[in-house]
C-alpha positions in Angstrom: -110.2 54.2 -41.3 -113.9 54.8 -40.6 -114.3 58.5 -40.1 -116.9 57.9 -37.4 -114.7 55.6 -35.4 -114.7 55.8 -31.5 -112.4 58.3 -29.9 -110.3 55.7 -28.2 -108.8 54.9 -31.7 -106.6 58.0 -31.2 -104.8 56.6 -28.1 -102.4 54.2 -30.0 -101.3 56.8 -32.5 -100.9 59.5 -29.8 -98.8 57.2 -27.6 -96.7 56.2 -30.6 -96.0 59.8 -31.6 -95.0 60.4 -28.0 -92.8 57.4 -28.0 -91.1 58.6 -31.2 -90.6 62.1 -29.6 -93.0 63.6 -32.1 -94.6 65.6 -29.4 -96.6 68.1 -31.5 -98.2 65.2 -33.4 -98.9 63.4 -30.2 -100.6 66.5 -28.9 -102.6 66.9 -32.1 -103.9 63.3 -31.8 -104.7 63.7 -28.1 -106.7 66.8 -28.8 -109.0 64.7 -31.0 -110.0 62.7 -27.9 -113.4 63.7 -26.5 -113.1 61.3 -23.6 -112.7 64.0 -20.9 -113.9 61.8 -18.1 -111.3 59.1 -18.8 -108.1 59.5 -16.8 -105.9 58.2 -19.7 -106.8 61.3 -21.7 -105.4 63.6 -19.1 -102.5 61.3 -18.2 -101.4 61.5 -21.8 -101.7 65.2 -21.9 -99.6 65.4 -18.7 -96.7 63.5 -20.2 -96.9 65.3 -23.5 -97.0 68.8 -22.0 -94.2 67.9 -19.6 -92.0 66.7 -22.5 -92.8 70.0 -24.3 -91.8 72.0 -21.2 -95.3 73.4 -20.8 -95.5 73.1 -17.0 -98.7 75.2 -16.8 -100.7 72.8 -19.0 -98.9 69.8 -17.6 -100.0 70.7 -14.0 -103.6 71.3 -15.1 -103.7 67.9 -16.8 -102.0 66.2 -13.9 -104.6 67.7 -11.5 -107.4 66.4 -13.7 -105.8 62.9 -13.9 -105.6 62.8 -10.1 -109.2 64.0 -9.7 -110.4 61.2 -12.0 -108.1 58.6 -10.5 -107.0 59.5 -7.0 -104.8 56.4 -6.6 -102.8 57.0 -9.8 -99.6 57.8 -8.0 -99.7 54.3 -6.3 -101.0 52.4 -9.3 -99.3 54.1 -12.3 -96.9 51.2 -12.8 -99.8 48.7 -12.8 -101.7 50.8 -15.3 -98.7 51.3 -17.6 -98.0 47.5 -17.7 -101.5 46.8 -19.2 
């Protein structure tokens, strides 16, 4: 893999680690993302922190997700189907 690849390359591996319940690895991959103005970064952090039982960080990430994408509650299903 190109060491200078775009940050979005970390999304598939982070989601895959999450899907396999390898939550610390998912968090590690997500922490490599520098896409702080992209709602998916914070959405992914929200579900990982929630699964880890870290409600403080999950709430912070959820708040940031909602700030970046105010309609996320209504459109989450649509976004996840993509």
